[in-house]
Structure formats: structure tokens, C-alpha cells
Amino acid sequence: MEMGHEVINALWRPSFVFKHEDLRGRLTRRKGGAVTTAEPWDSSPLNPKNRVNALPPAGRTCQASRWRVDGAASFKTRFFALPLDLLESNGLPPLRIDVFVPDQDEYPPALRQTLDAASGVALQHPPATAALGISRYICQALDRHCSQDTGFLQRYRRLPFGSRIVIDAIVSNLADIDLVVEPNYQLESKATSLPALKQLWASQVADHDWPPDIDIASLSAFRQLHDTVTLVRCNVSAGRGRELHGQTAIFKSGTDGFDHVLHELKFLLTTPSHPHIMPRPIAVVTKKCGFGGKQGVFGFLVPYLPAGSLRDLLPARDRCGALGDSLKLRWCEQVASALMHVKEKGGTFYSDLRPDNVLLGSLGGLLSEPAESGMVAVLCDFEQRGNWHEWCPPEILYPQYLENLRSHRHRTTNKDWDELVASYTRQRPPTAGETYVQSKNRPWFSLSRESQEKAMAYCLGLFIYCVFEGISTVCPSMAYAYPLEPEISFPRFRQTPACIRDIIKACTADAPQWQEPTEPRPGRVIRAGSLLYPEGHMHMSPDAQQIADSVLGTAQEWWKSELEQARIFLNGPEWQNQQFGAQRPSLGEVMSSLGLARDEMAS
């Protein structure tokens, strides 16, 4: 079954139990996936009339275009496209104006192969994303629009922060593209002014502890690294922040609102510094709003660590034997010490631990050369949004399932699941007075301090597993494809030393993967390249409808089984007493165990 934004978005969440019939009906009404017979000439990509005119050769980026795609989000329905003419002239502030395209299922069948509709959905590697047919299509569409509307780029510079460029439909003739610009005035109106923010946090952040504030116009976008992370160059020649002039930094912001960004800013300003936690912001970034003239806070700057994260480095270096156990252990100790600091000095938790969010830096400054032995682990991303399902301990995972069901119950009615949600809602800790950020990660915020520490110990155990096994994440993902995919899945070990295995097992003692099922569990949906299959059935008949029915049926049975496990957990003593992770060590005990492991490995 071919991948698409809507399909993946539905399959990897438990709310699929409410959506599967509706999704099955829509997929049945269209032709998709592999087929058993040759394609008709009228819809074949080999037919010249079905080729996108002016599209560069396959596999190449938009080298001749005056636009550049740096990456994408939302399963390739949102692209980070930047105009080179503005980047190379007087500089372009990081306005975060992205390009939005329809779901892949809405592409004309004849263009799906040309535009890499299915093969691009899961990609997480920016260069590979830039080379996709749809990325080249977007560049050419923007080139043509600029040539037809010579004043477009001048207006582009004046657009509100977070505005959208929308391509409503994918067509073969670029001249027929309906490209619409949607200014986002509403987002700017939500920005909080700096004086108001200082007053709000006055009891926690002294005025002299605030970094300088600089206008977004003093920044030049260089590359979009993530949907919330932009690499920028500072152009502050006078006034506050002039010491930043010429520096390269990371601009952290968001286009879906500023709540999480301000939440992270507050954490970084109120938590004492630590060598393995992202340094304090070097500037607060403001912008004059389009209406009312308010100078709102749109984000902040932090140092740029060019070596990147452990996600791609771990498998790349480990496969060529470049990472020794001593270095791996050092990184694990550093991350453990950072987590302890978050708990003890920050008074909070870290819910987002995985190799993506561990960067590499150096004690003596920033490194531009990949000399791993001289690098230290640096924890980043303190928005506290929560983690993916495979990284969650049971006390987070199962409430997370139920929170997802609560937010989608309006789609349909199901007595069994409605009763389960109602039972969860009655039993969960009270939510009165919670903030927006807390409501988006309720399972973590509702835990006691002690239980939060035990949950962090669980995640730390999985992180240690990834480091010593040299993999990017704990198991292959249905939704995300990495340059080097994991070759094994937790809890299977391949090369981890015995003393480290004991630590991992202790941290994850109550992980569902360690438990022997009382009855056979249903298989799950897996990804092979750009196609989805039921687990263990990758060599099915190529009939598209049969595969789609089997995938959807497998997903339905899998989520039913998972929700039954959630029901059992909610009826268990841990949930009733709200005391979790009794079998797991504290973070301090993990640190001590890592120290003993270092001694054992050195002997």
C-alpha cells in the first residue's frame, strides 16, 4: 500500500479505531498502490502529455531554480522553500513562509511516480527531500509565478510571519497551477510584547538576566533545518546585541503559535547553566506586528552546533567502527547528568529524549570538524511536547492513547472505546488551571515529581540502548525513514556490553516488550521503502485493493489490542495509586551504575 499524508496520519495513532471505515471507503474509491495490469497509456507517466513541463531531471535538486527547498514537514505536505534572489541580495529575515501542497492521494495518478508521491512521505534527510520530484515541482512553480508577477518577491518580504503559499492542486502544466498566498495576520496578533513577558515572569527572571532583544529584520535566514529551527546570520551593527554581529546562530520559533517557544525560553532563562544542556539564549527576537504596531516576541537565538545530532551520526560512525564503547559511555553519562540537572535545578522533567534531541558540541567552543572524540553531548529542545509512542513508559503511553481518543471522539461513536475514555477521564488527575502547553502533554505534567524521574529513567534506558547499538531510534518507524535505518529493534541486543545491558534492563524493567504475552498479539503495519504491509506479509499479491484492505485490517486489530492493554493498565494498582516505575532506578542510581560500568569496561 502506498504511503500518503492522510494514511500515515491515521495509521500511527490509536484514533484510527474511529477512522478506519471512513478511510477504507475513501481509498476504495480511488486507484492506488501497485496494480496487477499494465497502466493505460492515457494515465501512464511515460505518456508525454502526463509529464510535468520544465521539471529538472529526476534525482537532481533545483540547481537552475531561483528557489531552494531545505526540507519538509507534515509528511511532505509542507515544504521549506526559500527564494535565492532575496537570500543572496540584502538578506531575508526568517519569516517562516512555507509552501503547502495537497495530500499525495490527491495527485493525478499519472504524476505520482514523477513527483515521488509515495517515496518521499517518510524521508527525514533534507538533501533527499530537496531532490524529490515534488520539491522540484514546487521550485519550478515558484519560478514561473515570480516571472509572471515581477512584484511578488517585494511583497513576499512584507508578508506577516508564518504566512503560507498554497498550491491548491497538482497539475501537469505549470501554467495551470493555482498558487495562493495566505497572509497570517492572526499569528502575529498572538505575539506577546517583551515588556509584558518581563512583567509576567518578573518573579522568576530578573531584568538583568534577560539577553538582549533584537529585531527579526537584523537576522538573515541561511537555511531552514526544522519546522521550528532556522539557521541565521546576525546583522546587528549597533545598539543592544551588537556583539552578535556576524555570528551564525539558531533561531527558534514556531508557526502554529508561540506557547511552546515561550515555554522553552522560560526554561532556559530560569534553569542554571549546565555543560550538557543547550546554553542560555543569546538574544530574544522581536518583530513589529502588522496591525497595532506591537513589538512582539517571536522566538530566541541559541548557539549553532554544526556537528548536528546523534540521530544520523550514531549509525554512520558505528557501522564503520569509529565509535568506541568508552566514547558511547561518556555520552550516556553526560545525558544522564543533564537529566538530573533538569530535575534537580530546573524543577521539571525532560519528556523528549531520543538521539534527534542530543546535539554534539565541544567544551572549548563550537566544532566545525567531525572529531567525535572531542565532542560532548548537549541536550536540546525543551518545549516539553512529549515523545513518540515507542519511547514512552507505560504510565505515559497508555494515557497518551486515551488523550488521543478523547480528541477524536467526535468522528464516530463506539460504545467500548467511549466507555474506556470516560473511565480514564474520571480517574485522571484534575486538569483545572492547566496551561495550553500542559494540556498538550497531560500524561507527563500530571505525574508526581518522583514518577516523572522514573519516567525519565525509562527513556534514558532506551537512549543508552540506541547509543550502544549504534542506531537512530529504538525500532524501525512506519512514519519516518532515516538515511541509515535501524537494523534491530528494542529489546534485542547485538553488541551492547553485558554491564550496559543490565542498566538498560533495569531502566526499562516494566516495558511491554519484556513481558510474555498470555495470548498471541496481532502483527503491526510495517514500512518497506515507500510501501506499507502487514507484518510478515511483504510478499503479498500486488493487487492494490487487497493490500490496502489487509493493511487497514492489520492496523485496526493492532490498535484494538493496544487499547485493551490500556484498559488493563487503567484497572491496575499503579494507575489507581498514581505511583509508577517502582522497579526502575532513580537517575542518580543510573549515574552510579554507569560509573561502575566504566570501571568494569576499563579493567
CSV table of C-alpha atoms in Angstrom, one decimal, residues 90-448:
chain,number,residue,atom,x,y,z
A,90,ASN,CA,20.3,42.1,1.1
A,91,GLY,CA,19.4,39.1,3.1
A,92,LEU,CA,15.9,37.7,4.0
A,93,PRO,CA,14.7,37.7,7.6
A,94,PRO,CA,13.5,34.3,8.8
A,95,LEU,CA,9.8,34.9,8.1
A,96,ARG,CA,8.9,31.2,8.1
A,97,ILE,CA,6.8,31.3,4.9
A,98,ASP,CA,6.3,27.7,3.9
A,99,VAL,CA,4.7,26.1,0.8
A,100,PHE,CA,1.7,23.8,1.3
A,101,VAL,CA,0.6,21.2,-1.2
A,102,PRO,CA,-2.3,18.7,-1.2
A,103,ASP,CA,-2.2,15.2,0.2
A,104,GLN,CA,-0.4,12.7,-2.0
A,105,ASP,CA,-3.6,10.8,-2.6
A,106,GLU,CA,-4.9,13.9,-4.5
A,107,TYR,CA,-2.1,13.9,-7.0
A,108,PRO,CA,-3.2,12.8,-10.5
A,109,PRO,CA,-2.3,9.1,-10.9
A,110,ALA,CA,-0.1,9.9,-13.9
A,111,LEU,CA,2.1,12.3,-11.9
A,112,ARG,CA,2.5,10.2,-8.7
A,113,GLN,CA,5.7,8.5,-9.9
A,114,THR,CA,7.2,11.6,-11.5
A,115,LEU,CA,6.7,13.6,-8.3
A,116,ASP,CA,7.8,10.8,-5.9
A,117,ALA,CA,4.5,11.0,-4.2
A,118,ALA,CA,4.8,7.9,-2.1
A,119,SER,CA,8.6,7.5,-1.8
A,120,GLY,CA,9.0,11.0,-0.3
A,121,VAL,CA,6.5,10.8,2.5
A,122,ALA,CA,8.7,9.3,5.2
A,123,LEU,CA,12.0,10.8,4.2
A,124,GLN,CA,13.8,12.7,7.1
A,125,HIS,CA,17.1,13.5,5.1
A,126,PRO,CA,17.0,17.1,3.8
A,127,PRO,CA,19.1,16.5,0.7
A,128,ALA,CA,16.9,13.6,-0.3
A,129,THR,CA,13.8,15.7,0.3
A,130,ALA,CA,15.3,18.5,-1.9
A,131,ALA,CA,15.8,16.0,-4.8
A,132,LEU,CA,12.2,14.8,-4.7
A,133,GLY,CA,10.1,15.4,-7.8
A,134,ILE,CA,7.5,17.3,-5.8
A,135,SER,CA,10.3,19.6,-4.4
A,136,ARG,CA,11.5,20.3,-8.0
A,137,TYR,CA,7.9,20.9,-9.0
A,138,ILE,CA,7.5,23.5,-6.2
A,139,CYS,CA,10.6,25.3,-7.3
A,140,GLN,CA,9.5,25.5,-10.9
A,141,ALA,CA,6.1,26.6,-9.9
A,142,LEU,CA,7.5,29.4,-7.8
A,143,ASP,CA,10.0,30.4,-10.6
A,144,ARG,CA,7.1,30.7,-13.0
A,145,HIS,CA,5.0,32.7,-10.6
A,146,CYS,CA,7.9,35.1,-10.0
A,147,SER,CA,8.4,35.6,-13.7
A,148,GLN,CA,4.7,36.3,-14.2
A,149,ASP,CA,4.4,38.5,-11.2
A,150,THR,CA,7.5,40.6,-11.0
A,151,GLY,CA,6.5,42.3,-7.8
A,152,PHE,CA,5.9,39.1,-5.9
A,153,LEU,CA,9.3,39.0,-4.1
A,154,GLN,CA,8.9,42.6,-2.9
A,155,ARG,CA,5.5,41.7,-1.4
A,156,TYR,CA,7.0,38.5,0.0
A,157,ARG,CA,9.4,40.4,2.2
A,158,ARG,CA,6.5,42.3,3.7
A,159,LEU,CA,4.3,39.3,4.5
A,160,PRO,CA,3.4,38.6,8.1
A,161,PHE,CA,5.5,35.9,9.9
A,162,GLY,CA,4.2,32.4,9.3
A,163,SER,CA,2.3,33.2,6.1
A,164,ARG,CA,1.5,30.4,3.7
A,165,ILE,CA,2.0,29.8,0.0
A,166,VAL,CA,-0.7,27.3,-1.1
A,167,ILE,CA,-0.7,25.2,-4.2
A,168,ASP,CA,-4.4,24.0,-4.3
A,169,ALA,CA,-4.0,21.3,-6.9
A,170,ILE,CA,-1.2,19.3,-8.6
A,171,VAL,CA,-1.4,19.6,-12.4
A,172,SER,CA,1.0,18.7,-15.2
A,173,ASN,CA,1.0,22.1,-16.8
A,174,LEU,CA,2.7,24.7,-14.6
A,175,ALA,CA,0.7,27.4,-16.3
A,176,ASP,CA,-2.4,26.0,-14.8
A,177,ILE,CA,-1.2,26.0,-11.2
A,178,ASP,CA,-3.4,28.0,-8.8
A,179,LEU,CA,-0.8,29.5,-6.3
A,180,VAL,CA,-2.4,31.4,-3.5
A,181,VAL,CA,-0.6,33.5,-0.8
A,182,GLU,CA,-2.3,33.4,2.6
A,183,PRO,CA,-1.1,36.2,5.0
A,184,ASN,CA,-1.1,35.1,8.6
A,185,TYR,CA,-2.0,38.2,10.5
A,186,GLN,CA,-3.7,36.2,13.2
A,187,LEU,CA,-0.4,34.6,14.3
A,188,GLU,CA,1.3,38.0,14.7
A,189,SER,CA,-1.5,39.2,16.8
A,190,LYS,CA,-0.9,36.4,19.3
A,191,ALA,CA,2.7,37.5,20.0
A,192,THR,CA,3.4,38.8,23.5
A,193,SER,CA,5.3,42.1,23.8
A,194,LEU,CA,8.7,41.9,25.6
A,195,PRO,CA,7.6,44.3,28.4
A,196,ALA,CA,4.5,42.2,29.1
A,197,LEU,CA,6.6,39.0,29.1
A,198,LYS,CA,9.2,40.5,31.5
A,199,GLN,CA,6.3,41.6,33.8
A,200,LEU,CA,4.7,38.1,33.6
A,201,TRP,CA,8.0,36.4,34.6
A,202,ALA,CA,9.3,39.1,36.9
A,203,SER,CA,9.3,36.8,40.0
A,204,GLN,CA,11.4,34.2,38.1
A,205,VAL,CA,13.7,36.1,35.7
A,206,ALA,CA,15.4,39.2,37.0
A,207,ASP,CA,15.6,42.1,34.5
A,208,HIS,CA,19.4,41.8,34.3
A,209,ASP,CA,19.2,38.1,33.4
A,210,TRP,CA,17.4,38.8,30.1
A,211,PRO,CA,19.6,38.6,27.0
A,212,PRO,CA,19.5,41.5,24.5
A,213,ASP,CA,16.5,41.8,22.3
A,214,ILE,CA,17.0,42.2,18.5
A,215,ASP,CA,14.6,42.8,15.7
A,216,ILE,CA,13.9,40.0,13.3
A,217,ALA,CA,15.0,42.3,10.5
A,218,SER,CA,18.5,42.1,11.9
A,219,LEU,CA,18.6,38.4,11.0
A,220,SER,CA,19.3,36.8,7.6
A,221,ALA,CA,17.9,33.4,7.0
A,222,PHE,CA,20.6,30.9,5.9
A,223,ARG,CA,18.8,27.5,5.9
A,224,GLN,CA,15.7,26.0,7.4
A,225,LEU,CA,16.8,23.0,9.4
A,226,HIS,CA,13.4,22.0,11.0
A,227,ASP,CA,9.9,23.4,11.2
A,228,THR,CA,10.9,25.3,14.4
A,229,VAL,CA,14.7,25.8,13.7
A,230,THR,CA,16.3,28.3,11.3
A,231,LEU,CA,20.0,28.8,10.8
A,232,VAL,CA,20.5,32.6,10.6
A,233,ARG,CA,23.3,35.2,10.4
A,234,CYS,CA,23.1,38.2,12.8
A,235,ASN,CA,23.4,41.7,11.3
A,236,VAL,CA,23.4,43.8,14.4
A,237,SER,CA,25.8,46.7,13.9
A,238,ALA,CA,24.7,49.0,16.7
A,239,GLY,CA,22.7,49.0,20.0
A,240,ARG,CA,21.9,46.1,22.1
A,241,GLY,CA,23.1,42.8,20.7
A,242,ARG,CA,25.8,44.4,18.5
A,243,GLU,CA,28.3,41.9,19.9
A,244,LEU,CA,26.4,39.3,17.9
A,245,HIS,CA,27.1,41.0,14.6
A,246,GLY,CA,28.4,38.4,12.0
A,247,GLN,CA,27.6,35.4,14.2
A,248,THR,CA,25.8,32.4,12.9
A,249,ALA,CA,23.1,31.2,15.3
A,250,ILE,CA,19.9,29.2,15.6
A,251,PHE,CA,16.5,31.0,15.6
A,252,LYS,CA,14.0,29.0,17.5
A,253,SER,CA,10.3,29.9,16.8
A,254,GLY,CA,7.1,28.3,15.5
A,255,THR,CA,4.3,29.0,13.1
A,256,ASP,CA,1.5,27.2,15.0
A,257,GLY,CA,1.6,29.6,17.9
A,258,PHE,CA,4.2,30.8,20.4
A,259,ASP,CA,3.2,29.0,23.6
A,260,HIS,CA,5.8,26.2,23.3
A,261,VAL,CA,8.5,28.5,22.2
A,262,LEU,CA,8.0,30.9,25.2
A,263,HIS,CA,7.7,27.8,27.4
A,264,GLU,CA,11.2,26.7,26.3
A,265,LEU,CA,12.5,30.3,26.6
A,266,LYS,CA,11.4,30.5,30.2
A,267,PHE,CA,13.0,27.1,31.0
A,268,LEU,CA,16.4,28.2,29.5
A,269,LEU,CA,16.3,31.6,31.4
A,270,THR,CA,15.3,30.1,34.7
A,271,THR,CA,17.4,27.0,34.8
A,272,PRO,CA,21.1,27.3,35.9
A,273,SER,CA,23.5,26.6,33.1
A,274,HIS,CA,24.9,23.1,32.6
A,275,PRO,CA,27.7,21.9,30.2
A,276,HIS,CA,25.4,19.3,28.7
A,277,ILE,CA,22.2,21.4,28.3
A,278,MET,CA,21.7,24.0,25.5
A,279,PRO,CA,23.2,27.3,26.7
A,280,ARG,CA,21.1,30.2,27.7
A,281,PRO,CA,19.6,32.2,24.7
A,282,ILE,CA,21.9,34.8,23.3
A,283,ALA,CA,19.1,37.1,22.2
A,284,VAL,CA,15.3,37.4,22.2
A,285,VAL,CA,13.9,38.0,18.7
A,286,THR,CA,11.1,40.6,18.3
A,287,LYS,CA,9.1,41.8,15.4
A,288,LYS,CA,6.7,44.7,14.8
A,289,CYS,CA,3.2,43.3,14.2
A,290,GLY,CA,1.4,44.2,11.1
A,291,PHE,CA,-1.6,45.7,13.0
A,292,GLY,CA,-1.4,47.8,16.1
A,293,GLY,CA,2.4,48.3,16.0
A,294,LYS,CA,3.1,45.9,18.9
A,295,GLN,CA,6.7,44.7,19.1
A,296,GLY,CA,6.1,41.0,19.9
A,297,VAL,CA,8.4,38.2,20.9
A,298,PHE,CA,8.6,35.7,18.1
A,299,GLY,CA,11.4,33.5,19.4
A,300,PHE,CA,15.0,33.5,20.5
A,301,LEU,CA,18.6,32.7,19.4
A,302,VAL,CA,20.8,29.9,20.7
A,303,PRO,CA,24.3,28.9,19.6
A,304,TYR,CA,24.7,26.8,16.5
A,305,LEU,CA,26.3,23.4,16.9
A,306,PRO,CA,27.3,22.4,13.4
A,307,ALA,CA,28.1,18.8,14.1
A,308,GLY,CA,24.4,18.1,14.4
A,309,SER,CA,22.6,15.4,16.4
A,310,LEU,CA,23.3,11.8,17.3
A,311,ARG,CA,20.4,10.6,15.2
A,312,ASP,CA,22.4,10.2,11.9
A,313,LEU,CA,25.9,10.2,13.4
A,314,LEU,CA,25.4,7.1,15.5
A,315,PRO,CA,24.6,4.6,12.7
A,316,ALA,CA,27.0,6.2,10.3
A,317,ARG,CA,30.0,6.1,12.6
A,318,ASP,CA,29.1,2.9,14.3
A,319,ARG,CA,28.9,0.9,11.1
A,320,CYS,CA,32.5,1.8,10.2
A,321,GLY,CA,33.7,1.1,13.8
A,322,ALA,CA,34.6,4.7,14.5
A,323,LEU,CA,32.7,4.9,17.9
A,324,GLY,CA,34.3,3.1,20.8
A,325,ASP,CA,32.4,1.9,23.9
A,326,SER,CA,34.3,4.4,26.1
A,327,LEU,CA,33.0,7.3,24.0
A,328,LYS,CA,29.5,5.9,23.9
A,329,LEU,CA,29.5,5.6,27.7
A,330,ARG,CA,30.8,9.1,28.1
A,331,TRP,CA,27.9,10.5,26.0
A,332,CYS,CA,25.4,8.4,28.1
A,333,GLU,CA,26.8,9.7,31.3
A,334,GLN,CA,26.6,13.3,30.0
A,335,VAL,CA,23.0,12.9,29.1
A,336,ALA,CA,22.2,11.3,32.4
A,337,SER,CA,23.8,14.3,34.2
A,338,ALA,CA,21.8,16.7,32.1
A,339,LEU,CA,18.6,14.9,33.0
A,340,MET,CA,19.5,15.1,36.7
A,341,HIS,CA,20.1,18.8,36.3
A,342,VAL,CA,16.7,19.3,34.7
A,343,LYS,CA,15.1,17.6,37.6
A,344,GLU,CA,17.1,19.0,40.5
A,345,LYS,CA,17.9,22.5,39.3
A,346,GLY,CA,15.2,23.1,36.7
A,347,GLY,CA,12.5,21.6,38.9
A,348,THR,CA,10.8,19.8,36.0
A,349,PHE,CA,11.2,16.9,33.6
A,350,TYR,CA,12.5,16.2,30.1
A,351,SER,CA,10.0,14.3,28.0
A,352,ASP,CA,11.6,14.4,24.6
A,353,LEU,CA,14.8,12.2,24.9
A,354,ARG,CA,15.9,10.5,21.8
A,355,PRO,CA,19.0,10.8,19.6
A,356,ASP,CA,17.4,13.6,17.5
A,357,ASN,CA,17.5,15.9,20.5
A,358,VAL,CA,21.0,15.3,21.6
A,359,LEU,CA,23.5,17.5,19.8
A,360,LEU,CA,27.3,17.4,19.7
A,361,GLY,CA,29.4,20.4,20.8
A,362,SER,CA,32.7,20.9,22.4
A,363,LEU,CA,33.8,22.2,25.8
A,364,GLY,CA,36.2,24.6,24.1
A,365,GLY,CA,33.6,26.1,21.7
A,366,LEU,CA,31.9,25.1,18.6
A,367,LEU,CA,33.4,22.4,16.4
A,368,SER,CA,33.3,22.5,12.6
A,369,GLU,CA,35.1,19.2,12.1
A,370,PRO,CA,33.6,15.8,12.9
A,371,ALA,CA,36.1,14.8,15.6
A,372,GLU,CA,33.7,12.8,17.8
A,373,SER,CA,36.2,12.0,20.5
A,374,GLY,CA,36.5,15.7,21.4
A,375,MET,CA,32.7,16.3,21.4
A,376,VAL,CA,30.3,16.4,24.3
A,377,ALA,CA,26.5,15.6,24.3
A,378,VAL,CA,24.2,18.6,24.6
A,379,LEU,CA,20.5,18.2,25.3
A,380,CYS,CA,18.2,20.5,23.3
A,381,ASP,CA,14.5,21.1,22.7
A,382,PHE,CA,12.8,21.9,26.0
A,383,GLU,CA,9.3,22.6,24.6
A,384,GLN,CA,8.1,19.5,26.6
A,385,ARG,CA,5.8,18.4,23.8
A,386,GLY,CA,6.3,14.7,24.6
A,387,ASN,CA,7.8,11.8,22.8
A,388,TRP,CA,6.8,9.2,20.2
A,389,HIS,CA,4.9,6.1,21.4
A,390,GLU,CA,7.9,3.8,21.2
A,391,TRP,CA,9.8,6.0,23.6
A,392,CYS,CA,7.1,6.2,26.3
A,393,PRO,CA,6.9,4.2,29.5
A,394,PRO,CA,3.5,2.6,30.2
A,395,GLU,CA,2.3,5.4,32.5
A,396,ILE,CA,2.8,7.8,29.7
A,397,LEU,CA,2.0,5.6,26.7
A,398,TYR,CA,-1.5,4.4,27.8
A,399,PRO,CA,-2.8,7.8,29.0
A,400,GLN,CA,-1.4,9.2,25.7
A,401,TYR,CA,-3.5,6.8,23.8
A,402,LEU,CA,-6.6,7.8,25.7
A,403,GLU,CA,-5.9,11.5,25.3
A,404,ASN,CA,-5.7,10.9,21.6
A,405,LEU,CA,-9.1,9.1,21.6
A,406,ARG,CA,-10.6,12.0,23.6
A,407,SER,CA,-9.6,14.5,20.9
A,408,HIS,CA,-11.1,12.4,18.1
A,409,ARG,CA,-14.3,11.0,19.6
A,410,HIS,CA,-16.5,13.4,17.5
A,411,ARG,CA,-15.6,11.4,14.3
A,412,THR,CA,-17.9,8.5,15.3
A,413,THR,CA,-19.4,6.6,18.2
A,414,ASN,CA,-18.1,3.4,19.6
A,415,LYS,CA,-19.5,2.1,22.9
A,416,ASP,CA,-16.4,0.2,24.0
A,417,TRP,CA,-14.0,3.0,23.4
A,418,ASP,CA,-16.3,5.7,24.6
A,419,GLU,CA,-16.6,3.9,27.9
A,420,LEU,CA,-12.8,3.5,28.2
A,421,VAL,CA,-12.3,7.2,27.5
A,422,ALA,CA,-15.0,8.1,30.1
A,423,SER,CA,-13.3,5.9,32.7
A,424,TYR,CA,-9.9,7.5,32.0
A,425,THR,CA,-11.4,11.0,32.2
A,426,ARG,CA,-12.9,10.2,35.6
A,427,GLN,CA,-9.7,8.7,37.1
A,428,ARG,CA,-7.0,11.0,35.7
A,429,PRO,CA,-5.6,13.8,37.9
A,430,PRO,CA,-7.5,17.1,37.8
A,431,THR,CA,-6.8,19.4,34.9
A,432,ALA,CA,-8.2,22.7,36.2
A,433,GLY,CA,-5.9,25.6,35.8
A,434,GLU,CA,-3.5,23.9,33.4
A,435,THR,CA,-1.8,25.9,30.7
A,436,TYR,CA,-2.0,25.3,26.9
A,437,VAL,CA,1.4,23.6,27.0
A,438,GLN,CA,0.4,21.3,29.9
A,439,SER,CA,-2.8,20.3,28.1
A,440,LYS,CA,-0.8,19.2,25.1
A,441,ASN,CA,1.4,16.8,27.2
A,442,ARG,CA,-1.0,16.0,30.0
A,443,PRO,CA,0.4,12.5,30.8
A,444,TRP,CA,3.8,13.9,31.7
A,445,PHE,CA,2.6,17.0,33.5
A,446,SER,CA,0.1,15.1,35.7
A,447,LEU,CA,2.8,12.8,37.2
A,448,SER,CA,4.3,13.4,40.6
